[in-house]
Amino acid sequence: MALPAFAARALGPPLQPEQGAPARTTCPRRHSRVEAELAASRPGSVAASVRAGPPRGVSLGFNSPPLQDKPPKAFSSLAGALRAPLFALLPRGRRRRMHDLRRRWDLGSLCRALLTRGLAAVGHSLKHVLSAIFSKIFGPLASVGNMDEKSNKLLLALVMLFLFAVIVLQYVCPGTECQLLRLQAFSSPVPDPYRSEDESSARFVPRYNFSRGDLLRKVDFDIKGDDLIVFLHIQKTGGTTFGRHLVRNIQLEQPCECRVGQKKCTCHRPGKRETWLFSRFSTGWSCGLHADWTELTSCVPAVVDGKRDARLRPSRNFHYITILRDPVSRYLSEWRHVQRGATWKASLHVCDGRPPTSEELPSCYTGDDWSGCPLKEFMDCPYNLANNRQVRMLSDLTLVGCYNLSVMPEKQRNKVLLESAKSNLKHMAFFGLTEFQRKTQYLFEKTFNMNFISPFTQYNTTRASSVEINEEIQKRIEGLNFLDMELYSYAKDLFLQRYQFMRQKEHQDARRKRQEQRKFLKGRFLQTHFQSQSQGQSQSQSPGQNLSQNPNPNPNQNLTQNLSHNLTPSSNPNSTQRENRGSQKQGSGQGQGDSGTSNGTNDYIGSVETWR
């Protein structure tokens, strides 16, 4: 292939070996190297110009060392020698673009090199860590023999698979809630789902004496009838969660219709356009925001049957239910809620037909809300309705003059309120405790004979639990809520006694059912025995019968055969016939008559005792 004219002029005359130079060899690579060295030794040649530096405007590249420090190697071929002059012939703009492209390529190569070396370092470190772990775990096994490379790879794959399975299991089933992670699940029976939920002792020692009528709460609630469940929702007691359970989590013939984006659900009775539940999520705040006992007892009948004639109103039973909470936790939760801007200004506080005046119920703050309120300021307000809120909302305020504090002394007022709250709570159809979610679910199901779809969840971590207070502040909160503390102690004792009573009753019912089954089987047993006796007597009184036709008059054996036949009615009749033939062969030599009847009775008594 001939070179262009400008390339031939640039290269000059052909290279000639100098004196003393090695002779031309047939090896192309050595020949090219020798020619390149000869060309580089000539002054003014192309190779010398390449060694002197690149053309003007051409850079050496990103992070390239200077040519004076370390000169580049000579080109190994003629085409390599042509690159610099050809690059110099390009326009300046194109040379700049090629120069920028080359710099970018060098930067990308540097990043890729750093990434590759980083990954290699991480892999090398991981290899050392895994080898150290394997040496600790499988050290005793190394004395058996050195494993080859394939065995090491297989062992590494198994260990990595095990670690991946552990990670996936922890992600799918975190904590101790998963039954697969409990080692006792394989050696012990399934734990009681209603075990102690507050991490306290399972043994409960009652403090109050309650009658059987107080402990047995069995409501004959017919959802197709006219009775109504009324939910008294006290602030920050978990009532919102329980209210959602009532409208979304109960197995009903006609479930509540809850639409997306709407808080209220339609809970109609089967076949009627009438609600069976009076709560926030079914009828809304029809009697005011967080209406108390005094408001609900006077408002609910008027709201439900207000549009009907008094003569056409059905005789309803209003079953009141509520949820209580530990007073300190409830108080701190309400303070955090007020800090976020909650005011409950829409609460009516209607008592004796009128709301309280501003003098009877002053406000603790000025402005739209009490957001950002510190705990000390929240506790210092003497008119704060958060103090003893549970007692106030469960008691009959008409007994103490509503919100007028001048009707009776404070000590007498507190005593009347506490006794009224205890009485109303005890006579309610149902009440639950936030600290015992599963027991609350159990008692509600047993009280109303209504089952929930999914079990309740116990949340021990709440906003109130995240508030850190010292012992002094806790004692002060308990002092501000001393009535609630007394009511909660009473409610907890009654709640746990009801739970134990219902569990014992459930066990007694199951034992009684087993006894009834035994009596039924015993009746079948006696009936079978009498039938066999009558058949044996009739056969013994007929002298014309052949002994070969009935060679076994022993009623004890007939009794055993009939009992096995009645207890296993689905057995094969052919096998029963074979058993009868075998028993006939065994009893062919025994006597007949009245002595056989008496012996059969004695054998029956022994068989009953043995069977029992």
mmCIF file with all atom_site columns, N, CA, C and O in Angstrom, residues 194-211:
data_model
loop_
_atom_site.group_PDB
_atom_site.id
_atom_site.type_symbol
_atom_site.label_atom_id
_atom_site.label_alt_id
_atom_site.label_comp_id
_atom_site.label_asym_id
_atom_site.label_entity_id
_atom_site.label_seq_id
_atom_site.pdbx_PDB_ins_code
_atom_site.Cartn_x
_atom_site.Cartn_y
_atom_site.Cartn_z
_atom_site.occupancy
_atom_site.B_iso_or_equiv
_atom_site.pdbx_formal_charge
_atom_site.auth_seq_id
_atom_site.auth_comp_id
_atom_site.auth_asym_id
_atom_site.auth_atom_id
_atom_site.pdbx_PDB_model_num
ATOM 1  N N  . TYR A 1 194 ? -55.124 -14.716 76.316 1.00 0.00 ? 194 TYR A N  1
ATOM 2  C CA . TYR A 1 194 ? -55.582 -13.717 77.271 1.00 0.00 ? 194 TYR A CA 1
ATOM 3  C C  . TYR A 1 194 ? -54.683 -13.698 78.503 1.00 0.00 ? 194 TYR A C  1
ATOM 4  O O  . TYR A 1 194 ? -55.140 -13.523 79.627 1.00 0.00 ? 194 TYR A O  1
ATOM 5  N N  . ARG A 1 195 ? -53.396 -13.929 78.282 1.00 0.00 ? 195 ARG A N  1
ATOM 6  C CA . ARG A 1 195 ? -52.470 -13.890 79.402 1.00 0.00 ? 195 ARG A CA 1
ATOM 7  C C  . ARG A 1 195 ? -52.295 -12.443 79.856 1.00 0.00 ? 195 ARG A C  1
ATOM 8  O O  . ARG A 1 195 ? -52.829 -11.515 79.257 1.00 0.00 ? 195 ARG A O  1
ATOM 9  N N  . SER A 1 196 ? -51.508 -12.253 80.900 1.00 0.00 ? 196 SER A N  1
ATOM 10 C CA . SER A 1 196 ? -51.329 -10.913 81.460 1.00 0.00 ? 196 SER A CA 1
ATOM 11 C C  . SER A 1 196 ? -50.749 -9.979  80.411 1.00 0.00 ? 196 SER A C  1
ATOM 12 O O  . SER A 1 196 ? -49.685 -10.234 79.850 1.00 0.00 ? 196 SER A O  1
ATOM 13 N N  . GLU A 1 197 ? -51.456 -8.892  80.114 1.00 0.00 ? 197 GLU A N  1
ATOM 14 C CA . GLU A 1 197 ? -51.049 -7.987  79.045 1.00 0.00 ? 197 GLU A CA 1
ATOM 15 C C  . GLU A 1 197 ? -50.246 -6.802  79.548 1.00 0.00 ? 197 GLU A C  1
ATOM 16 O O  . GLU A 1 197 ? -49.638 -6.083  78.755 1.00 0.00 ? 197 GLU A O  1
ATOM 17 N N  . ASP A 1 198 ? -50.234 -6.546  80.830 1.00 0.00 ? 198 ASP A N  1
ATOM 18 C CA . ASP A 1 198 ? -49.497 -5.411  81.368 1.00 0.00 ? 198 ASP A CA 1
ATOM 19 C C  . ASP A 1 198 ? -48.221 -5.854  82.051 1.00 0.00 ? 198 ASP A C  1
ATOM 20 O O  . ASP A 1 198 ? -47.677 -5.140  82.890 1.00 0.00 ? 198 ASP A O  1
ATOM 21 N N  . GLU A 1 199 ? -47.701 -7.045  81.666 1.00 0.00 ? 199 GLU A N  1
ATOM 22 C CA . GLU A 1 199 ? -46.450 -7.584  82.203 1.00 0.00 ? 199 GLU A CA 1
ATOM 23 C C  . GLU A 1 199 ? -46.486 -7.746  83.719 1.00 0.00 ? 199 GLU A C  1
ATOM 24 O O  . GLU A 1 199 ? -45.462 -7.722  84.381 1.00 0.00 ? 199 GLU A O  1
ATOM 25 N N  . SER A 1 200 ? -47.652 -7.878  84.315 1.00 0.00 ? 200 SER A N  1
ATOM 26 C CA . SER A 1 200 ? -47.772 -8.080  85.746 1.00 0.00 ? 200 SER A CA 1
ATOM 27 C C  . SER A 1 200 ? -48.005 -9.558  86.028 1.00 0.00 ? 200 SER A C  1
ATOM 28 O O  . SER A 1 200 ? -48.078 -10.383 85.124 1.00 0.00 ? 200 SER A O  1
ATOM 29 N N  . SER A 1 201 ? -48.116 -9.883  87.291 1.00 0.00 ? 201 SER A N  1
ATOM 30 C CA . SER A 1 201 ? -48.316 -11.266 87.675 1.00 0.00 ? 201 SER A CA 1
ATOM 31 C C  . SER A 1 201 ? -49.660 -11.761 87.180 1.00 0.00 ? 201 SER A C  1
ATOM 32 O O  . SER A 1 201 ? -50.658 -11.052 87.211 1.00 0.00 ? 201 SER A O  1
ATOM 33 N N  . ALA A 1 202 ? -49.682 -13.033 86.707 1.00 0.00 ? 202 ALA A N  1
ATOM 34 C CA . ALA A 1 202 ? -50.933 -13.594 86.212 1.00 0.00 ? 202 ALA A CA 1
ATOM 35 C C  . ALA A 1 202 ? -51.930 -13.842 87.343 1.00 0.00 ? 202 ALA A C  1
ATOM 36 O O  . ALA A 1 202 ? -53.129 -13.922 87.104 1.00 0.00 ? 202 ALA A O  1
ATOM 37 N N  . ARG A 1 203 ? -51.440 -13.998 88.565 1.00 0.00 ? 203 ARG A N  1
ATOM 38 C CA . ARG A 1 203 ? -52.320 -14.191 89.710 1.00 0.00 ? 203 ARG A CA 1
ATOM 39 C C  . ARG A 1 203 ? -52.904 -12.861 90.135 1.00 0.00 ? 203 ARG A C  1
ATOM 40 O O  . ARG A 1 203 ? -52.175 -11.904 90.413 1.00 0.00 ? 203 ARG A O  1
ATOM 41 N N  . PHE A 1 204 ? -54.222 -12.798 90.185 1.00 0.00 ? 204 PHE A N  1
ATOM 42 C CA . PHE A 1 204 ? -54.902 -11.555 90.540 1.00 0.00 ? 204 PHE A CA 1
ATOM 43 C C  . PHE A 1 204 ? -55.560 -11.733 91.898 1.00 0.00 ? 204 PHE A C  1
ATOM 44 O O  . PHE A 1 204 ? -56.297 -12.707 92.132 1.00 0.00 ? 204 PHE A O  1
ATOM 45 N N  . VAL A 1 205 ? -55.289 -10.789 92.796 1.00 0.00 ? 205 VAL A N  1
ATOM 46 C CA . VAL A 1 205 ? -55.870 -10.807 94.139 1.00 0.00 ? 205 VAL A CA 1
ATOM 47 C C  . VAL A 1 205 ? -56.925 -9.710  94.205 1.00 0.00 ? 205 VAL A C  1
ATOM 48 O O  . VAL A 1 205 ? -56.594 -8.523  94.136 1.00 0.00 ? 205 VAL A O  1
ATOM 49 N N  . PRO A 1 206 ? -58.202 -10.059 94.290 1.00 0.00 ? 206 PRO A N  1
ATOM 50 C CA . PRO A 1 206 ? -59.255 -9.023  94.308 1.00 0.00 ? 206 PRO A CA 1
ATOM 51 C C  . PRO A 1 206 ? -59.241 -8.215  95.596 1.00 0.00 ? 206 PRO A C  1
ATOM 52 O O  . PRO A 1 206 ? -58.874 -8.706  96.667 1.00 0.00 ? 206 PRO A O  1
ATOM 53 N N  . ARG A 1 207 ? -59.642 -6.969  95.476 1.00 0.00 ? 207 ARG A N  1
ATOM 54 C CA . ARG A 1 207 ? -59.718 -6.059  96.621 1.00 0.00 ? 207 ARG A CA 1
ATOM 55 C C  . ARG A 1 207 ? -61.153 -5.745  97.018 1.00 0.00 ? 207 ARG A C  1
ATOM 56 O O  . ARG A 1 207 ? -61.411 -5.392  98.159 1.00 0.00 ? 207 ARG A O  1
ATOM 57 N N  . TYR A 1 208 ? -62.089 -5.841  96.082 1.00 0.00 ? 208 TYR A N  1
ATOM 58 C CA . TYR A 1 208 ? -63.489 -5.498  96.331 1.00 0.00 ? 208 TYR A CA 1
ATOM 59 C C  . TYR A 1 208 ? -64.337 -6.759  96.236 1.00 0.00 ? 208 TYR A C  1
ATOM 60 O O  . TYR A 1 208 ? -63.997 -7.704  95.519 1.00 0.00 ? 208 TYR A O  1
ATOM 61 N N  . ASN A 1 209 ? -65.432 -6.747  96.962 1.00 0.00 ? 209 ASN A N  1
ATOM 62 C CA . ASN A 1 209 ? -66.369 -7.861  96.942 1.00 0.00 ? 209 ASN A CA 1
ATOM 63 C C  . ASN A 1 209 ? -67.553 -7.498  96.045 1.00 0.00 ? 209 ASN A C  1
ATOM 64 O O  . ASN A 1 209 ? -68.286 -6.538  96.322 1.00 0.00 ? 209 ASN A O  1
ATOM 65 N N  . PHE A 1 210 ? -67.726 -8.263  95.006 1.00 0.00 ? 210 PHE A N  1
ATOM 66 C CA . PHE A 1 210 ? -68.824 -8.045  94.070 1.00 0.00 ? 210 PHE A CA 1
ATOM 67 C C  . PHE A 1 210 ? -69.722 -9.278  94.065 1.00 0.00 ? 210 PHE A C  1
ATOM 68 O O  . PHE A 1 210 ? -69.262 -10.409 94.253 1.00 0.00 ? 210 PHE A O  1
ATOM 69 N N  . SER A 1 211 ? -70.982 -9.049  93.829 1.00 0.00 ? 211 SER A N  1
ATOM 70 C CA . SER A 1 211 ? -71.940 -10.137 93.762 1.00 0.00 ? 211 SER A CA 1
ATOM 71 C C  . SER A 1 211 ? -71.864 -10.819 92.398 1.00 0.00 ? 211 SER A C  1
ATOM 72 O O  . SER A 1 211 ? -71.217 -10.343 91.465 1.00 0.00 ? 211 SER A O  1
#
